[in-house]
Coordinates of C-alpha atoms in Angstrom, one line a residue:
X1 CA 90.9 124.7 100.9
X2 CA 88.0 122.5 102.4
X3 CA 88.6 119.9 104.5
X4 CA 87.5 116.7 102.1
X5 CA 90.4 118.6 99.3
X6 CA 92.9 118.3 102.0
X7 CA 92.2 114.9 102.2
X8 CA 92.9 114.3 98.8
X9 CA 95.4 116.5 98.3
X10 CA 99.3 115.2 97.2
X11 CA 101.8 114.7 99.8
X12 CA 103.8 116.5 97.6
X13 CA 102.3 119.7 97.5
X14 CA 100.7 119.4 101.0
X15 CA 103.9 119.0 103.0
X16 CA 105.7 121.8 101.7
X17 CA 101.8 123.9 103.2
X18 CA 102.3 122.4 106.6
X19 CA 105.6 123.0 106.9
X20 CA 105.5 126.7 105.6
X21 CA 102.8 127.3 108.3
X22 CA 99.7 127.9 105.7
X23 CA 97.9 124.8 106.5
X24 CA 98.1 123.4 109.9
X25 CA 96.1 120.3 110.7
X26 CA 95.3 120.1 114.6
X27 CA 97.7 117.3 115.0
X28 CA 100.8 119.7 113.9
X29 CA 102.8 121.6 116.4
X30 CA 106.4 123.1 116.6
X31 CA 109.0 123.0 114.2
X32 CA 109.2 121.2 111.1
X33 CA 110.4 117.5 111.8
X34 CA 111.1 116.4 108.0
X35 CA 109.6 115.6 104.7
X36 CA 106.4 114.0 106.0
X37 CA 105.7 116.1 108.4
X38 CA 102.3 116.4 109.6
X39 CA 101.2 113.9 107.2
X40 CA 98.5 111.1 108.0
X41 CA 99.8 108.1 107.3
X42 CA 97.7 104.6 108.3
X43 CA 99.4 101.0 108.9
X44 CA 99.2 97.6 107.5
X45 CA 98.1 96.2 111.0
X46 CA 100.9 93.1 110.3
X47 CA 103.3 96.5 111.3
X48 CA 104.1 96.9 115.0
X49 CA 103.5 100.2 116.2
X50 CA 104.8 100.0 120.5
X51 CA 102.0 99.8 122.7
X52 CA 99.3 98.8 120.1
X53 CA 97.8 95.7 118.4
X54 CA 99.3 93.8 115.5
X55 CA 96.8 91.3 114.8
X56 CA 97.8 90.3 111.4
X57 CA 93.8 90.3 110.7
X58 CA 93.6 86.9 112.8
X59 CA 91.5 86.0 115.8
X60 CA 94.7 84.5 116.8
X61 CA 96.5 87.7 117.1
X62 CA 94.2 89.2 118.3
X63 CA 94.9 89.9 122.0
X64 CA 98.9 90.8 120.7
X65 CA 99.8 94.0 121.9
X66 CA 103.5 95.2 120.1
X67 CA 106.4 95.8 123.0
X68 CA 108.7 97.9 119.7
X69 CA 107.7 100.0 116.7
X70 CA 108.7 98.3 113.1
X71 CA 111.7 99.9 111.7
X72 CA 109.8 101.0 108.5
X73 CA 107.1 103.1 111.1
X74 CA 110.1 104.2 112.8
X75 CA 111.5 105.9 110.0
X76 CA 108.0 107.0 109.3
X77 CA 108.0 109.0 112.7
X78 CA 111.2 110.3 112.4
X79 CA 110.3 111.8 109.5
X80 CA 107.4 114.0 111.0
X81 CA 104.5 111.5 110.1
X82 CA 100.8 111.2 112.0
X83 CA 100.1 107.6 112.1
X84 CA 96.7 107.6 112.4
X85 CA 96.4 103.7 113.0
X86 CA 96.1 100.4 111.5
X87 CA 94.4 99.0 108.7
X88 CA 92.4 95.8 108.0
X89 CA 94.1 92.9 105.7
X90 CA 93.6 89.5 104.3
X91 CA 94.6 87.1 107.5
X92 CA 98.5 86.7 107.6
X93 CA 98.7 88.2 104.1
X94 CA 98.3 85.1 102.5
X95 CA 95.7 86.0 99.4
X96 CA 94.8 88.3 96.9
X97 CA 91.2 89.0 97.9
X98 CA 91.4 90.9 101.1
X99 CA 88.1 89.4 101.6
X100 CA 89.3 87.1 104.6
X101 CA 89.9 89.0 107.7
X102 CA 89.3 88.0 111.6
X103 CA 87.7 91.8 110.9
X104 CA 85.5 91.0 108.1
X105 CA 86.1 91.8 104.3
X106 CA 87.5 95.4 103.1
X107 CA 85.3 97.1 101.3
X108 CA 86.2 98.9 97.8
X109 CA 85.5 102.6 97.7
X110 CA 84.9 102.7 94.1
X111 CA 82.1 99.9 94.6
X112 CA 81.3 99.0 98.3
X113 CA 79.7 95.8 96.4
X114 CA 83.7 94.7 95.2
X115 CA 87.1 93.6 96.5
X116 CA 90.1 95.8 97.2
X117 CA 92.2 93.1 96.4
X118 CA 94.8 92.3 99.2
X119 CA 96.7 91.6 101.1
X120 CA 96.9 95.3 102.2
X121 CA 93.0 95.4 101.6
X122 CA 92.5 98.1 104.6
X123 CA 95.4 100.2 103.1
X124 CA 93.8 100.5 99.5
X125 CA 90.8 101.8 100.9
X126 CA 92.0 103.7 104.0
X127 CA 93.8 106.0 101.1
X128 CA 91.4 105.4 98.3
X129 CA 88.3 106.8 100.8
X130 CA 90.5 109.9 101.7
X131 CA 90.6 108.4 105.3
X132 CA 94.9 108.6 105.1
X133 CA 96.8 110.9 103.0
X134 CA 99.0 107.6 102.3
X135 CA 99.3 104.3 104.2
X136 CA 101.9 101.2 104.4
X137 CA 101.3 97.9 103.5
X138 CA 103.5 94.7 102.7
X139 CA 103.8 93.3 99.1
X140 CA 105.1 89.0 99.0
X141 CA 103.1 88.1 95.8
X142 CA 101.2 92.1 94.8
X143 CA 100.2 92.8 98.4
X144 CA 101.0 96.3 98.0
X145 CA 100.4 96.2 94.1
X146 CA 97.6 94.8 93.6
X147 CA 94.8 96.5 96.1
X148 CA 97.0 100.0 94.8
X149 CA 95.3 98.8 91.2
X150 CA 91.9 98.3 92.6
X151 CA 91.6 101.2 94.8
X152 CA 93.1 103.4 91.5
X153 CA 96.7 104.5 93.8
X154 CA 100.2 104.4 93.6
X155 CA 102.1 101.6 94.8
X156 CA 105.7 100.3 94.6
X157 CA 107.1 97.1 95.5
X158 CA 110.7 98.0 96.1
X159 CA 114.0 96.0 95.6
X160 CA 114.2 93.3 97.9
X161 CA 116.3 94.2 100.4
X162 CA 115.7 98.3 100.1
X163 CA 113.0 98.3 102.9
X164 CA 113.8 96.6 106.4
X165 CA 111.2 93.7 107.0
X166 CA 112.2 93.9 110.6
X167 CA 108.9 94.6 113.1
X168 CA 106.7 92.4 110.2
X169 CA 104.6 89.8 110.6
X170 CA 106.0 87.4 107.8
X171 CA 104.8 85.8 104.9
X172 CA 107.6 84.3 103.0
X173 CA 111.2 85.8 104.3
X174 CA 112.4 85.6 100.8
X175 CA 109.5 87.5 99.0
X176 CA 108.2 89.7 102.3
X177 CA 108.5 93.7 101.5
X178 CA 107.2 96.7 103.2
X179 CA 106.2 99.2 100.8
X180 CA 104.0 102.4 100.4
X181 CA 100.9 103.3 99.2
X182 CA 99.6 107.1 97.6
X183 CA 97.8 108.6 95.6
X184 CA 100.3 110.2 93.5
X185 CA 103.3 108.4 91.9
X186 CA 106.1 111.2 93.6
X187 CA 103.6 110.8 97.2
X188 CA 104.8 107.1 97.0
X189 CA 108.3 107.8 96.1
X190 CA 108.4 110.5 99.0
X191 CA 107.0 107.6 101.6
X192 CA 109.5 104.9 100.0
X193 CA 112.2 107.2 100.2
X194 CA 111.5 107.7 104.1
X195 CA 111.6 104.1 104.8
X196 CA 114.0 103.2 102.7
X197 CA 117.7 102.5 103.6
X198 CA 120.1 100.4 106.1
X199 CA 118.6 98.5 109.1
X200 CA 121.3 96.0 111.2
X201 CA 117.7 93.9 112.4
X202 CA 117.5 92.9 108.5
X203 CA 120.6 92.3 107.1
X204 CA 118.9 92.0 103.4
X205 CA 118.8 95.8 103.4
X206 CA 122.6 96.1 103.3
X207 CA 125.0 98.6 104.3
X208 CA 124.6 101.5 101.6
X209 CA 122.1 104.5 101.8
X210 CA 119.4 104.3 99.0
X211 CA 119.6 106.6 96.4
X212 CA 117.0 109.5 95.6
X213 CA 114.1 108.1 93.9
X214 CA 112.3 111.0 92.7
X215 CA 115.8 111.6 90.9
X216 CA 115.5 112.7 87.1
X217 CA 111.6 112.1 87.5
X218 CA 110.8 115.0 85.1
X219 CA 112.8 113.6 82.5
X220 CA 110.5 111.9 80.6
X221 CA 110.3 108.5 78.6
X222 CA 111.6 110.0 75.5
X223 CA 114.6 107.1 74.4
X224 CA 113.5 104.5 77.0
X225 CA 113.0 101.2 75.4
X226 CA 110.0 99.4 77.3
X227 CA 108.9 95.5 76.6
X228 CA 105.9 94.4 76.4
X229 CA 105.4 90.5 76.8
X230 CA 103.7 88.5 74.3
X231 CA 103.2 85.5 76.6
X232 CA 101.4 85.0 79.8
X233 CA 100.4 88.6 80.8
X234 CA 97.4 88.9 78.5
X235 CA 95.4 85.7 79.7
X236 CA 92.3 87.1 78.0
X237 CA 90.4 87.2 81.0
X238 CA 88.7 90.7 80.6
X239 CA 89.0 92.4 77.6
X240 CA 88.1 95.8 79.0
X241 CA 90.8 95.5 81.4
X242 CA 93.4 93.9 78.4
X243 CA 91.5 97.3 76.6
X244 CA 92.7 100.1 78.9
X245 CA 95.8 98.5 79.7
X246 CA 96.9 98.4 76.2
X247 CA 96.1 102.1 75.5
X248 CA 98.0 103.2 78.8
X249 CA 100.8 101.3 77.1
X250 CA 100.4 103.0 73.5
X251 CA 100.7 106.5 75.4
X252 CA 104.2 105.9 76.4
X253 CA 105.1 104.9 73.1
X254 CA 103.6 108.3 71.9
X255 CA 105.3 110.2 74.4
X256 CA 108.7 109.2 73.0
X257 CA 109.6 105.3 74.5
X258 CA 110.2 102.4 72.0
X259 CA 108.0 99.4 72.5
X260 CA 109.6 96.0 71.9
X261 CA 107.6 92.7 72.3
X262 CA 109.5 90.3 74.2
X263 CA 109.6 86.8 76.3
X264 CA 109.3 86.4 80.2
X265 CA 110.7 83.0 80.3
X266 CA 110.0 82.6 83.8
X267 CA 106.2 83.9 84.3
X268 CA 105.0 80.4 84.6
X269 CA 107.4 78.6 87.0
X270 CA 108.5 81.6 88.8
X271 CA 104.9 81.3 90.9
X272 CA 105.8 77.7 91.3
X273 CA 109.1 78.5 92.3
X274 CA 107.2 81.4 94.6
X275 CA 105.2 78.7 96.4
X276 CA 107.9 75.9 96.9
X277 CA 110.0 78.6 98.8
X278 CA 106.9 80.8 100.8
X279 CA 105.0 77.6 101.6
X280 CA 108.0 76.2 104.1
X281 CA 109.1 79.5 105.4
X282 CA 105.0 80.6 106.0
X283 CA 105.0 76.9 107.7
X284 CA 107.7 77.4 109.8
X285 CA 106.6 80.8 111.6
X286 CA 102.8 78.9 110.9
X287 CA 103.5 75.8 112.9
X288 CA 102.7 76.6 116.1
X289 CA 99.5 77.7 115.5
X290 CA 98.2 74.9 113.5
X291 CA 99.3 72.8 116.4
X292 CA 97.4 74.4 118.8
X293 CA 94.5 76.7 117.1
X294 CA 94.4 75.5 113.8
X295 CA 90.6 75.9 114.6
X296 CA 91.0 79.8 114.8
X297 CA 92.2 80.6 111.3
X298 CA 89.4 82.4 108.8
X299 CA 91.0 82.2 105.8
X300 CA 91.6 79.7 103.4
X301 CA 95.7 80.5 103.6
X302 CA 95.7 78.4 107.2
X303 CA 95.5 75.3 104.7
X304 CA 97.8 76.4 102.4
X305 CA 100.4 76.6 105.7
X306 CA 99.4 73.3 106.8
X307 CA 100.1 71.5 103.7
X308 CA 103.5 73.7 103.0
X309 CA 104.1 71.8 106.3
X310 CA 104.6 68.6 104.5
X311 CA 106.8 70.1 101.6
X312 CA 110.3 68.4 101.5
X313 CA 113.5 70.3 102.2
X314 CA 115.3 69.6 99.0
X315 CA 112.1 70.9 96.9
X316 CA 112.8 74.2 99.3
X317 CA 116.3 74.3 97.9
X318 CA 115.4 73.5 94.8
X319 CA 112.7 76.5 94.5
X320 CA 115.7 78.8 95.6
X321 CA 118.1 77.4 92.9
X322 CA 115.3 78.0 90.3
X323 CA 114.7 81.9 91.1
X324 CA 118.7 82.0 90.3
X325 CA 117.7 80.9 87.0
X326 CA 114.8 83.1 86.7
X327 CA 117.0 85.7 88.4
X328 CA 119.3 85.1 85.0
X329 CA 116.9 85.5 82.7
X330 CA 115.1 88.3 83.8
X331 CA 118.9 89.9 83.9
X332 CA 119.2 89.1 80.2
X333 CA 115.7 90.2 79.8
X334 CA 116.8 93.9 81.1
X335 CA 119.6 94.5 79.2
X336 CA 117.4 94.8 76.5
X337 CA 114.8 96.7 77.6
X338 CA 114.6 99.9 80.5
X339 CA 111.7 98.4 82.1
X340 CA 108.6 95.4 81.3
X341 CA 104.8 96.8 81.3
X342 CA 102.1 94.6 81.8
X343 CA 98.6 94.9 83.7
X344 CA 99.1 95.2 87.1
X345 CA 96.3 92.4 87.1
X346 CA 94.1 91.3 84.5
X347 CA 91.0 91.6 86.3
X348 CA 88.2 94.0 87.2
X349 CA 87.7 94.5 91.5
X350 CA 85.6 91.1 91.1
X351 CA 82.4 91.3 93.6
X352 CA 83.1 90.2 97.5
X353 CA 80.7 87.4 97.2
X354 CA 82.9 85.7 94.9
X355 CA 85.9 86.3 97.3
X356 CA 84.5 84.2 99.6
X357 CA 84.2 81.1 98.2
X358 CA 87.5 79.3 99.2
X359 CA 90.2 80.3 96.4
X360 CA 88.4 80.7 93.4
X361 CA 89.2 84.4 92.5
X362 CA 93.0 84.2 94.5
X363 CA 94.7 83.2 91.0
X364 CA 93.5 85.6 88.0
X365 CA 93.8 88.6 90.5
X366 CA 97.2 87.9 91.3
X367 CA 98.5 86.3 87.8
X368 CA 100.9 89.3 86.8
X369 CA 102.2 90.5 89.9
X370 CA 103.6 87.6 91.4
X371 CA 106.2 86.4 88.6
X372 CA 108.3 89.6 89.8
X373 CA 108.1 88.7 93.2
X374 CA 109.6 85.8 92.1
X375 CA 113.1 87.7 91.0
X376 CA 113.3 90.5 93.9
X377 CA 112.9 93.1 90.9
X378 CA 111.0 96.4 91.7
X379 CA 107.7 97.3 90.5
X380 CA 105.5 100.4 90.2
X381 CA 101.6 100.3 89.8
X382 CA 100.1 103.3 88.9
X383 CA 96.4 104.0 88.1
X384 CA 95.8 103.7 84.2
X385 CA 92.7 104.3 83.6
X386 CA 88.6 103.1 84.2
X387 CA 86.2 100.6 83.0
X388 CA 82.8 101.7 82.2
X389 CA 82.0 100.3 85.3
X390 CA 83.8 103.2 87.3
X391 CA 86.7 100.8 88.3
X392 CA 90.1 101.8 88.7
X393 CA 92.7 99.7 86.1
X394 CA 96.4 99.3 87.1
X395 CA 99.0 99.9 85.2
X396 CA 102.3 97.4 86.3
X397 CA 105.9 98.7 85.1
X398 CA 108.7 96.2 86.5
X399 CA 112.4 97.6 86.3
X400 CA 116.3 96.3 87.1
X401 CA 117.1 95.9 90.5
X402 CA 118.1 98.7 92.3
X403 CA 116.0 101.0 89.6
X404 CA 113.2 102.5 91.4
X405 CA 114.1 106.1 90.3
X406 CA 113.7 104.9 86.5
X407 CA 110.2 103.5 87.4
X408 CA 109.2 106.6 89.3
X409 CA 110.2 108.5 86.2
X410 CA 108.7 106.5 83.7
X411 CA 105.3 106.3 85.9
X412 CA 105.3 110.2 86.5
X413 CA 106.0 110.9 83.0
X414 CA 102.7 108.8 82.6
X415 CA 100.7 110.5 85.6
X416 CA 101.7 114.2 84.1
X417 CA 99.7 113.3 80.8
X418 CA 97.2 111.0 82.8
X419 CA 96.3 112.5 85.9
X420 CA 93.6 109.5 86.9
X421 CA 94.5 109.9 90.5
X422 CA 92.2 113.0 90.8
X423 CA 88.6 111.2 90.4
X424 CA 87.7 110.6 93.8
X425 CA 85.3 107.4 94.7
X426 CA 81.5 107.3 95.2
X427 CA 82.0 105.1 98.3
X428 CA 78.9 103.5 97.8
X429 CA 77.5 100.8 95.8
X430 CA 77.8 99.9 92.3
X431 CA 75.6 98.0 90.1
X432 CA 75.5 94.2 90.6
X433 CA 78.5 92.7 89.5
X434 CA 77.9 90.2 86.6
X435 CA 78.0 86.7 87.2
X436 CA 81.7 85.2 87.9
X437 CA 82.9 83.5 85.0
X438 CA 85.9 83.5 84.6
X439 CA 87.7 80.1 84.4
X440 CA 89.6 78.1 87.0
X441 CA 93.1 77.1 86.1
X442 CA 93.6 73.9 85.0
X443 CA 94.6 71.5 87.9
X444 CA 98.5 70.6 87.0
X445 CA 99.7 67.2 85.7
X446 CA 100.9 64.5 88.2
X447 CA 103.9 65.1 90.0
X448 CA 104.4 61.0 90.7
X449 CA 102.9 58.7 92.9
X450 CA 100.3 60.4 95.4
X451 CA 100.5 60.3 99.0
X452 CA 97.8 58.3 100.5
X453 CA 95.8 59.6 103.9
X454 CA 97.8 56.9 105.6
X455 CA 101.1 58.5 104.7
X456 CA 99.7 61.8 105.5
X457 CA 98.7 60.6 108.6
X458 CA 102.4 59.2 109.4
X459 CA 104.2 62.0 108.2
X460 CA 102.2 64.4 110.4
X461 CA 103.1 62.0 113.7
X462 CA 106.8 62.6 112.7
X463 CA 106.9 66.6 112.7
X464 CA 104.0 66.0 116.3
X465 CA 101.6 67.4 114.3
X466 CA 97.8 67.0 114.4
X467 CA 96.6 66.2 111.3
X468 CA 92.7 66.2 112.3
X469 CA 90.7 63.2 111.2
X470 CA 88.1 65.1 109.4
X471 CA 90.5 67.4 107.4
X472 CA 93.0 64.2 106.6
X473 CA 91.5 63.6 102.7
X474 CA 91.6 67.9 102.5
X475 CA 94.9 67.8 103.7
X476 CA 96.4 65.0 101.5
X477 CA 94.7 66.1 98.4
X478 CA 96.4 69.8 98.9
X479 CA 99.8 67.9 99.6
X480 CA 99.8 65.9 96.0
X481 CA 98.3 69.0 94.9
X482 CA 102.0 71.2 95.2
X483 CA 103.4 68.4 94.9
X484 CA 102.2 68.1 91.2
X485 CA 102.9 71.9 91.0
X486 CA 106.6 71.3 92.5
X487 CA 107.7 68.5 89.9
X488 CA 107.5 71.3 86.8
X489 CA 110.5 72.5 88.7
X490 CA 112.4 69.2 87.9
X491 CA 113.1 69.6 84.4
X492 CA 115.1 72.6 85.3
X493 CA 118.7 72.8 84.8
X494 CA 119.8 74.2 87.7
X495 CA 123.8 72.3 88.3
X496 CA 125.4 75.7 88.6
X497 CA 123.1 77.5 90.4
X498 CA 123.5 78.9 93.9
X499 CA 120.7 79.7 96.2
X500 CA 118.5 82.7 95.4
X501 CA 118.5 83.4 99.2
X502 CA 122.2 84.4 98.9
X503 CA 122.3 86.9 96.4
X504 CA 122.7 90.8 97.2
X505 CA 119.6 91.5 94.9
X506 CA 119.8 95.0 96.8
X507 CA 123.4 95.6 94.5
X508 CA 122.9 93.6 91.6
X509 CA 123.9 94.9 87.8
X510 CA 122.2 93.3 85.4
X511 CA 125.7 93.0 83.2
X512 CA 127.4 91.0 86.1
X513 CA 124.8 88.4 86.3
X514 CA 125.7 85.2 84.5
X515 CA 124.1 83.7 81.3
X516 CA 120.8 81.7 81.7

């Protein structure tokens, strides 16, 4: 086997070479130190790896040598893994483009020309370009998802809670989760179930080992009931995408599951809900550098963090009570249906150029992952096909918490009959994209009375912060901006709802949770 087929090959079939003594990579020696071993493995470079940078893709990281090895990289290790070393991202994982990095944008394998999506932008493509038999990266909104769809991998968001955050640069606390990255559906079970389990430094990941996640995965779909949703998901943004989405979905059905069509109540306001809880908790680990280099940031998410800064407490709280009511729907939502399937995002790898300009492409590329974030739930993406363009199109299938086995089953089942992941990319560039034009979102009703500069201004002398005269009208605008977002929330009920922060979302059973 050449060289370039190794580097392509499935963890899966690899490991079990190395191991048994037939293929031995010049970084493999000795005995046989576990289920990864002498695999090459590459890191989200927001994952501290002792003695080495973790610059979060920010100039103001970028002097930050790690003094300990993140728990997740640990496990890694321990589990006979090369880590080869760490991957570009979009700057403090706040965006979907990947195209914002101290480094410089991450370029697309399948069309040096487009996005990888992001924030794990240098992951996609480190795996993707045969660079990394599999890599780590961190999903809060698609992170992990959504550059898995454009670079045509494997990727699972797990259970919140299932994989310790500890030795991660955060986004939101509530949403953060480190997750893997393959080619193959089983490669990224293998790498999830490595990281997977107990860790005291994060007490979301509980006390109880996780369970085997390649378990039953050659079972089948046969008797699985699988929703599709009729709202939201299918924005009509690209029909080509919409297209091969659709068909990936019809091939389930004729391998024996039972479509239903059915309702995500939440889709909408759960990303509202998403922002009123990340913005405070990005602000908080945020506000010392806006203080003091505000100047230094390179991506548009530095002005998202300073306008979270001005975000009332209660509308915090409140965000958290409403993901318990999201978290009770999508509970009734699953005991009718095994698992949800939508496009992992609805959008072709648009062009860098048009990553570039400010936030523009940031919503349509992550409009179906983030709604799942929202609930903790896990989520598989899994290559489901190409446009005539060449360009990989993700496949999104969203299960109970605590399920991953299901979805690693369902997604295999899938992969067996639609082995995608074996086209390899051109790495080189495509034809020019076509012009962008796709719509904006609508801007969102008034939430009340606006601040005014003025008040801005005060407010910011309250918390000793710097509100810089020449990004004052920027900043207030973005502030009555959420704020308009935030007052959707208010129509809520939400009287006997507790705060989505407390919830074991590691443990729950869908037929404990309470009525919506």
């Amino acid at each position: 086997m050449s060289a370039d087929d190794l580097a392509f090959s499935p963890i899966a079939s690899l490991a079990p070479r190395i191991a048994g003594g037939e293929v031995r990579p010049a970084e493999v020696r000795g005995r046989c130190r576990g289920p990864l071993h002498g695999i090459p493995v590459a890191l989200k470079d927001l994952l501290d790896l002792e003695g080495f940078p973790t610059t979060a893709g920010s100039r103001i990281l970028k002097d930050h040598i790690s003094a300990s090895t993140a728990f997740a990289v640990r496990r890694l290790i321990e589990a006979g893994a090369v880590i080869l070393g760490k991957t570009n991202l979009q700057e403090f994982a706040r965006g979907g483009t990947g195209a914002d990095s101290f480094f410089g944008p991450t370029r697309n394998p399948w069309d040096t020309n487009r996005t990888t999506a992001g924030s794990s932008s240098g992951s996609g493509a480190a795996v993707a370009g045969g660079l990394a038999l599999a890599a780590l990266g961190s999903d809060t909104g698609g992170s992990v998802r959504l550059p898995s769809a454009y670079c045509g991998l494997a990727g699972i968001r797990a259970t919140y809670g299932r994989v310790s955050r500890a030795g991660a640069v955060p986004l939101g606390r509530s949403f953060d989760a480190v997750g893997p990255m393959a080619r193959t559906v089983e490669d990224a079970a293998i790498l999830l179930q490595a990281i997977a389990g107990p860790d005291p430094a994060d007490p979301t990941t509980g006390r109880t080992p996780p369970p085997d996640f390649r378990a039953g995965m050659e079972r089948g779909v046969e008797g699985l009931v699988l929703g599709v949703p009729a709202n939201y998901f299918w924005p009509g943004y690209d029909a080509e995408v919409e297209a091969v989405a659709r068909a990936a979905i019809a091939g389930l059905e004729k391998m024996g599951a039972r479509l239903v069509e059915v309702e995500v109540p939440w889709a909408v306001l759960g990303q509202v809900a998403y922002a009123a809880v990340v913005g405070p908790e990005s602000a908080e680990y945020h506000r010392a550098f806006l203080r003091g280099r505000r100047e230094e940031y390179v991506s548009p998410g530095a002005d998202f963090f300073e306008q979270a800064l001005f975000i009332p407490g209660w509308r915090y709280v409140q965000g958290q009570r409403a993901r318990t009511l999201f978290i009770r729907q999508a509970a009734a939502l699953f005991r009718r249906v095994d698992a949800i399937l939508t496009p992992t995002s609805p959008i072709q790898p648009p062009a860098i150029a048009d990553c570039l300009d400010g936030m523009k492409t940031w919503p349509p590329i992550s409009h179906a992952t983030a709604p799942f974030s929202a609930v903790g739930v896990p989520a598989l993406q899994l290559p489901c096909g190409f446009t005539k363009a060449g360009l990989p199109v993700g496949l999104q299938i969203a299960g109970r918490w605590g399920e991953e086995a299901l979805l690693v089953r369902i997604g295999a089942a899938y992969e067996r009959a639609h082995p995608w992941w074996k086209r390899r990319p051109p790495i080189a560039a495509g034809a020019p994209p076509a012009p962008w034009a796709i719509p904006s979102p609508a801007a969102p009703s008034s939430g009340g009375p606006a601040l005014t500069e003025d008040q801005v201004k005060t407010m910011a002398g309250t918390m000793s912060h710097p509100a810089a005269p020449e990004r004052l009208a920027a900043l207030t605008a973005g502030v009555n901006h959420l704020n308009a977002q935030f007052a959707a929330l208010d129509a809520l009920d939400l009287a006997d709802c507790e705060r989505a922060e407390t919830l074991d979302l590691l443990n729950l059973r869908v037929e404990e949770v309470p009525e919506a």
